[in-house]
Coordinates of C-alpha atoms in Angstrom, one line a residue:
M127 CA -115.8 -9.9 -2.9
D128 CA -114.1 -9.8 0.5
N129 CA -116.0 -11.4 3.4
F130 CA -116.2 -8.7 6.1
D131 CA -116.8 -11.0 9.0
G132 CA -115.1 -8.9 11.7
K133 CA -111.8 -10.6 11.3
L134 CA -108.7 -9.3 9.5
P135 CA -107.4 -11.4 6.6
K136 CA -104.8 -13.9 7.8
D137 CA -102.0 -12.4 5.6
I138 CA -102.2 -9.0 7.4
A139 CA -103.2 -10.1 10.9
H140 CA -99.6 -10.2 11.9
R141 CA -99.5 -6.4 11.8
I142 CA -101.7 -6.2 14.9
H143 CA -100.4 -7.3 18.2
D144 CA -100.7 -6.4 21.9
K145 CA -97.0 -6.4 22.8
P146 CA -95.4 -3.0 23.5
A147 CA -92.5 -1.9 21.4
K148 CA -89.1 -2.1 23.0
F149 CA -87.1 1.1 22.2
P150 CA -83.3 0.8 22.9
E151 CA -82.5 2.8 26.0
Q152 CA -80.3 5.3 24.0
F153 CA -83.4 6.1 21.8
S154 CA -85.9 6.7 24.6
T155 CA -85.9 10.6 24.5
P156 CA -89.3 12.0 23.5
V157 CA -89.3 14.4 20.5
S158 CA -90.1 17.9 21.8
G159 CA -89.5 21.2 20.1
F160 CA -89.2 24.8 21.3
D161 CA -92.5 26.1 22.7
F162 CA -93.0 29.8 22.2
A163 CA -95.8 29.7 24.7
D164 CA -93.2 29.3 27.4
C165 CA -91.6 32.7 26.6
N166 CA -92.5 35.4 29.1
G167 CA -90.8 38.2 27.1
P168 CA -88.0 37.9 24.6
V169 CA -87.3 34.6 22.9
D170 CA -84.8 32.5 24.9
F171 CA -82.5 31.6 22.1
E172 CA -80.1 30.0 24.6
K173 CA -82.7 27.4 25.5
M174 CA -83.8 27.0 21.9
L175 CA -80.3 26.3 20.5
S176 CA -78.6 24.4 23.3
E177 CA -81.6 22.5 24.7
S178 CA -84.7 22.3 22.5
Y179 CA -82.7 21.6 19.3
L180 CA -81.4 18.4 20.8
T181 CA -84.9 17.0 21.1
T182 CA -86.5 18.6 18.0
G183 CA -85.2 15.9 15.7
L184 CA -83.9 16.0 12.1
Q185 CA -80.9 18.4 11.6
S186 CA -81.9 20.4 14.7
T187 CA -80.8 17.4 16.8
M188 CA -77.6 17.1 14.8
F189 CA -77.0 20.8 15.5
G190 CA -77.5 20.2 19.2
R191 CA -75.1 17.3 19.2
A192 CA -72.5 19.4 17.3
V193 CA -72.8 22.0 20.1
E194 CA -72.1 19.2 22.7
E195 CA -69.1 17.9 20.7
L196 CA -67.6 21.4 20.2
K197 CA -67.9 22.0 23.9
R198 CA -66.1 18.8 24.6
M199 CA -63.2 19.7 22.4
V200 CA -63.0 23.3 23.8
E201 CA -63.2 22.1 27.4
H202 CA -60.4 19.5 26.7
K203 CA -58.3 22.3 25.2
L204 CA -58.8 24.6 28.2
D205 CA -58.0 21.9 30.8
G206 CA -54.3 22.6 31.4
S207 CA -54.1 19.9 34.0
L208 CA -54.2 17.3 31.2
L209 CA -50.8 18.6 29.9
T210 CA -47.8 16.9 31.4
E211 CA -44.2 18.3 31.3
E212 CA -43.4 15.5 28.8
D213 CA -46.3 16.7 26.6
I214 CA -45.0 20.3 26.8
Q215 CA -41.4 19.4 25.9
K216 CA -42.7 17.3 23.0
Q217 CA -44.7 20.1 21.5
K218 CA -41.9 22.6 22.0
R219 CA -39.8 20.6 19.6
L220 CA -42.1 21.7 16.8
P221 CA -40.1 23.9 14.3
I222 CA -42.6 26.8 14.7
N223 CA -43.6 29.2 17.5
W224 CA -46.1 27.0 19.2
R225 CA -48.0 27.2 22.5
P226 CA -48.4 23.7 24.0
T227 CA -52.0 22.6 24.3
P228 CA -53.8 19.6 25.7
C229 CA -56.0 19.4 22.6
T230 CA -55.0 20.8 19.2
I231 CA -58.1 22.2 17.3
F232 CA -57.8 22.0 13.5
M233 CA -60.2 24.1 11.5
S234 CA -60.9 23.8 7.7
Y235 CA -63.1 25.9 5.5
T236 CA -63.7 26.5 1.8
S237 CA -63.1 29.8 0.0
N238 CA -66.8 30.8 -0.2
L239 CA -66.9 31.2 3.5
I240 CA -64.2 33.9 3.4
T241 CA -66.0 35.5 0.5
S242 CA -69.1 35.6 2.7
G243 CA -69.7 37.2 6.1
C244 CA -68.4 34.0 7.7
R245 CA -65.0 35.6 7.4
E246 CA -65.8 37.8 10.4
I247 CA -66.6 34.7 12.5
I248 CA -63.4 32.9 11.4
R249 CA -61.4 36.1 12.1
Y250 CA -62.9 36.2 15.6
L251 CA -61.7 32.6 16.3
A252 CA -58.2 33.4 15.1
E253 CA -58.1 36.8 17.0
H254 CA -58.8 35.0 20.3
K255 CA -56.7 32.0 19.3
M256 CA -59.5 29.6 19.8
I257 CA -58.2 27.4 17.0
D258 CA -54.6 26.1 16.6
V259 CA -54.3 25.1 12.9
I260 CA -56.1 26.4 9.8
V261 CA -56.4 24.7 6.4
S262 CA -58.2 26.5 3.5
T263 CA -58.2 26.7 -0.2
A264 CA -56.6 29.3 -2.5
G265 CA -59.7 31.5 -2.6
G266 CA -60.0 31.3 1.1
I267 CA -56.5 32.9 1.4
E268 CA -56.5 35.6 -1.3
E269 CA -60.0 36.9 -0.7
D270 CA -59.3 37.6 2.9
F271 CA -56.6 40.0 1.8
I272 CA -58.7 41.4 -1.1
K273 CA -61.5 42.3 1.3
C274 CA -59.0 44.5 3.2
F275 CA -59.1 46.8 0.1
V276 CA -62.5 46.3 -1.6
S277 CA -65.8 45.0 -0.3
V278 CA -67.7 42.1 -1.8
K279 CA -71.3 43.0 -2.7
V280 CA -74.5 41.0 -2.0
G281 CA -76.3 40.1 -5.3
T282 CA -78.7 37.3 -6.2
F283 CA -78.3 33.8 -7.5
E284 CA -80.3 34.6 -10.6
L285 CA -78.1 37.3 -12.2
S286 CA -77.1 36.7 -15.9
G287 CA -73.6 35.3 -16.3
E288 CA -73.4 36.9 -19.7
E289 CA -74.3 40.3 -18.5
L290 CA -72.0 40.1 -15.5
F291 CA -69.1 39.0 -17.7
D292 CA -69.7 42.0 -20.0
N293 CA -69.5 44.3 -17.0
Y294 CA -66.3 42.6 -15.5
I295 CA -68.2 41.2 -12.5
N296 CA -67.7 37.8 -11.1
R297 CA -70.5 35.9 -9.2
N298 CA -69.9 33.5 -6.4
G299 CA -73.3 32.2 -5.4
N300 CA -75.1 35.5 -4.6
L301 CA -71.9 37.3 -3.8
L302 CA -70.3 39.7 -6.3
L303 CA -66.7 40.5 -7.0
S304 CA -65.0 42.2 -9.9
L305 CA -61.6 42.3 -11.7
D306 CA -61.0 45.4 -9.7
H307 CA -60.8 43.2 -6.6
Y308 CA -57.9 41.2 -8.0
N309 CA -56.2 44.3 -9.4
E310 CA -56.1 45.8 -5.9
F311 CA -54.7 42.5 -4.6
E312 CA -52.0 42.4 -7.3
N313 CA -50.9 46.0 -6.8
W314 CA -50.4 45.3 -3.1
A315 CA -48.8 41.8 -3.5
V316 CA -46.3 42.3 -6.3
P317 CA -43.8 44.4 -4.3
I318 CA -44.0 41.8 -1.6
L319 CA -43.4 39.0 -4.1
D320 CA -40.3 41.0 -5.4
Q321 CA -38.9 41.0 -1.9
M322 CA -39.8 37.3 -1.3
L323 CA -37.9 36.4 -4.5
A324 CA -34.9 38.3 -3.3
E325 CA -35.0 36.4 0.0
Q326 CA -35.3 33.1 -1.9
D327 CA -32.3 34.0 -3.9
A328 CA -30.5 34.5 -0.6
G329 CA -31.4 31.0 0.4
Y330 CA -34.8 31.2 2.1
K331 CA -37.3 28.4 1.2
W332 CA -41.0 29.3 0.9
T333 CA -43.9 27.0 1.8
P334 CA -47.6 27.8 1.6
S335 CA -47.7 28.3 5.3
R336 CA -44.7 30.6 5.3
F337 CA -46.1 32.5 2.3
I338 CA -49.5 33.1 4.1
H339 CA -47.7 34.0 7.3
R340 CA -45.7 36.7 5.5
L341 CA -48.8 38.1 3.8
G342 CA -50.5 38.2 7.2
K343 CA -47.7 40.2 8.5
E344 CA -47.6 42.6 5.6
I345 CA -51.4 43.2 5.5
N346 CA -51.3 44.6 9.1
H347 CA -55.1 44.9 9.1
P348 CA -57.3 43.9 12.0
D349 CA -60.1 42.7 9.7
S350 CA -57.9 40.0 8.2
V351 CA -58.0 36.4 9.4
Y352 CA -54.4 35.9 8.5
Y353 CA -53.2 39.0 10.2
W354 CA -54.5 37.4 13.4
A355 CA -53.1 34.1 12.4
Y356 CA -49.7 35.8 12.1
K357 CA -50.1 37.7 15.4
N358 CA -51.1 34.5 17.3
N359 CA -48.8 32.1 15.6
I360 CA -51.6 30.0 14.0
P361 CA -50.1 28.0 11.1
V362 CA -52.3 28.2 8.0
F363 CA -51.9 25.4 5.4
C364 CA -53.1 25.6 1.8
P365 CA -52.1 22.6 -0.2
A366 CA -53.8 24.0 -3.3
L367 CA -52.4 27.5 -2.9
T368 CA -52.0 28.1 -6.7
D369 CA -55.6 27.1 -7.6
G370 CA -56.9 30.6 -7.9
G371 CA -55.8 34.3 -7.9
I372 CA -52.5 33.6 -6.2
G373 CA -51.5 31.1 -8.9
D374 CA -52.4 33.7 -11.5
L375 CA -50.4 36.3 -9.6
L376 CA -47.3 34.0 -9.6
F377 CA -47.7 33.4 -13.3
F378 CA -47.8 37.1 -14.1
H379 CA -45.0 37.8 -11.6
A380 CA -42.6 35.6 -13.6
Y381 CA -42.9 38.0 -16.5
K382 CA -41.2 40.7 -14.4
H383 CA -38.2 38.5 -13.7
D384 CA -37.2 36.7 -16.9
G385 CA -39.5 33.8 -16.2
R386 CA -38.6 33.5 -12.5
T387 CA -40.8 33.8 -9.5
I388 CA -40.8 32.2 -6.0
S389 CA -40.9 28.5 -5.7
I390 CA -43.3 27.0 -3.0
D391 CA -42.5 23.7 -1.4
I392 CA -45.7 21.9 -0.4
V393 CA -43.8 18.8 0.9
D394 CA -42.3 20.8 3.8
D395 CA -45.8 21.8 4.8
V396 CA -47.0 18.2 4.7
R397 CA -44.2 17.3 7.1
L398 CA -45.1 20.2 9.4
I399 CA -48.9 19.4 9.7
F400 CA -48.0 15.7 10.2
D401 CA -45.5 16.7 12.9
I402 CA -48.1 18.8 14.7
V403 CA -50.5 15.9 14.6
L404 CA -48.0 13.5 15.9
K405 CA -46.8 15.8 18.8
S406 CA -50.4 16.6 19.9
K407 CA -51.8 15.2 23.1
A408 CA -55.2 15.1 21.5
T409 CA -56.8 16.5 18.3
A410 CA -60.1 18.0 17.4
L411 CA -61.5 18.6 13.9
F412 CA -63.9 21.4 13.0
L413 CA -64.5 20.9 9.3
L414 CA -66.6 23.4 7.4
G415 CA -67.4 22.4 3.8
G416 CA -65.7 19.7 1.9
G417 CA -62.9 19.4 -0.7
V418 CA -59.1 19.5 -0.2
S419 CA -59.2 21.6 3.0
K420 CA -61.4 19.0 4.8
H421 CA -59.4 16.0 3.7
H422 CA -56.0 17.5 4.3
I423 CA -56.8 17.6 8.0
L424 CA -58.4 14.2 8.0
N425 CA -55.4 12.7 6.2
A426 CA -52.9 14.2 8.6
N427 CA -54.9 12.8 11.6
A428 CA -54.6 9.3 10.2
M429 CA -51.0 9.5 11.3
R430 CA -52.2 9.2 15.0
H431 CA -55.1 6.8 14.6
G432 CA -57.6 9.7 14.1
G433 CA -58.9 12.8 15.7
N434 CA -60.5 12.5 19.2
Y435 CA -63.3 14.9 18.4
A436 CA -64.9 16.0 15.1
V437 CA -67.7 18.2 13.8
Y438 CA -68.5 18.4 10.1
V439 CA -70.8 21.0 8.5
N440 CA -71.6 20.6 4.8
T441 CA -74.3 19.7 2.3
A442 CA -72.5 17.0 0.4
Q443 CA -73.9 13.4 0.1
E444 CA -71.8 10.2 0.2
F445 CA -73.4 8.3 -2.7
D446 CA -70.7 9.3 -5.2
G447 CA -67.8 8.2 -3.0
C448 CA -66.3 11.6 -2.9
D449 CA -64.6 12.6 0.4
S450 CA -66.6 15.9 0.5
G451 CA -69.7 14.0 1.3
A452 CA -68.2 11.2 3.3
K453 CA -69.7 10.9 6.7
P454 CA -67.5 10.7 9.9
D455 CA -68.0 7.0 10.1
E456 CA -66.2 6.5 6.8
A457 CA -63.3 8.5 8.2
K458 CA -63.2 6.1 11.1
S459 CA -62.6 3.2 8.7
W460 CA -59.4 5.0 7.5
G461 CA -58.2 5.9 11.0
K462 CA -58.7 9.6 10.3
I463 CA -61.2 9.9 13.2
N464 CA -60.5 7.7 16.3
K465 CA -62.8 4.7 16.4
H466 CA -63.9 5.6 19.9
A467 CA -64.8 9.2 19.0
K468 CA -68.3 10.5 18.8
P469 CA -68.2 12.7 15.7
V470 CA -71.2 14.7 14.4
K471 CA -72.1 15.8 10.9
V472 CA -74.6 18.6 10.4
F473 CA -76.2 18.6 6.9
S474 CA -76.4 22.4 6.3
E475 CA -75.0 25.2 4.3
V476 CA -72.3 26.6 6.6
S477 CA -73.4 30.3 6.7
L478 CA -76.8 29.3 8.2
V479 CA -75.3 27.6 11.2
L480 CA -71.8 28.8 11.9
P481 CA -72.8 31.9 13.8
L482 CA -75.2 29.9 15.9
L483 CA -72.6 27.1 16.6
V484 CA -69.9 29.6 17.7
S485 CA -72.4 31.6 19.8
Q486 CA -73.2 28.4 21.8
T487 CA -69.6 27.2 22.1
F488 CA -66.4 29.2 21.5
F489 CA -67.9 32.5 22.4
K490 CA -68.9 31.4 25.8
Y491 CA -65.3 30.6 26.6
Q492 CA -63.8 33.8 25.3
D493 CA -62.6 35.0 28.7
R494 CA -60.7 31.8 29.3
F495 CA -59.1 31.9 25.9
D496 CA -58.1 35.5 26.4
K497 CA -56.3 34.6 29.6
L498 CA -54.2 32.1 27.7
L499 CA -53.1 35.0 25.4
Q500 CA -51.9 37.2 28.3

């Protein structure tokens, strides 16, 4: 039986002391969330997202820091005074139609974001040339073109795969496509492939970026991300271009031409993205989701001791050692992000936060971006 004599047992007495805790100066900000009682009328989402989120804690704080990092990269890009004549001449030596910039913004995204309504946000960024380089996956290319012909439908995550298969419907999360979507794409693309094969026979060499550039020209549709990438000379890289419907299309196309179809040189595109990195004054990375599109940008930036700015948005964890879940600090160890950079990772499914991030960053600078296009 314990002796309750008014004194704590010796083995736990060390837990009680009268010395105040010493918080490091950088961690002295009090936690404080958005207070709806302060609203005299409509909710002030500007204050909520750009101010209150920073001090709310958890992923809200990471969102607020991502807003700050995105603003830093955009303001660097728009500061023409940072670009010297030497920088301009260096970038003009790139073998593409390129507008010199003080900070090259690289954006990656996975195919599901084009399948979803995030496509409209990505298209907006390309339309106003707020980004300089895009990297995506095969589905992220083909489904942009497909959606110019047939809409994707909103379903549920719980639909039976067996029943969907029997009805020729494909499910991507809670988004629904069908074989009709790919038939429309094939009907449009095959005549273009025929012409591309003829151009190859005449000596032209195709790369994934040239292939996408050509389709962006041919689609001639303002809803398309890659139409605007074509119009604004934004190179689009896809190192896994054949990992989807485009690969299927090229396989079937060969049956029309005695086993021949176009050849696509991925090495030339590797050289080009590395060349862009090496000739850039500074680089910024906006990486949505994981996989090959994320790492392709990171790997290229290792050629210059890393990107100067970086924002990740994904749900992946790092415990399995896969790059999809690797945090920015791991990228620093490889020189993919500069060791002095202040990168931010937001743990979130992208469609939840991308509209909010863009509303607080790129959208606010639209007038200045549009002046650069004039």
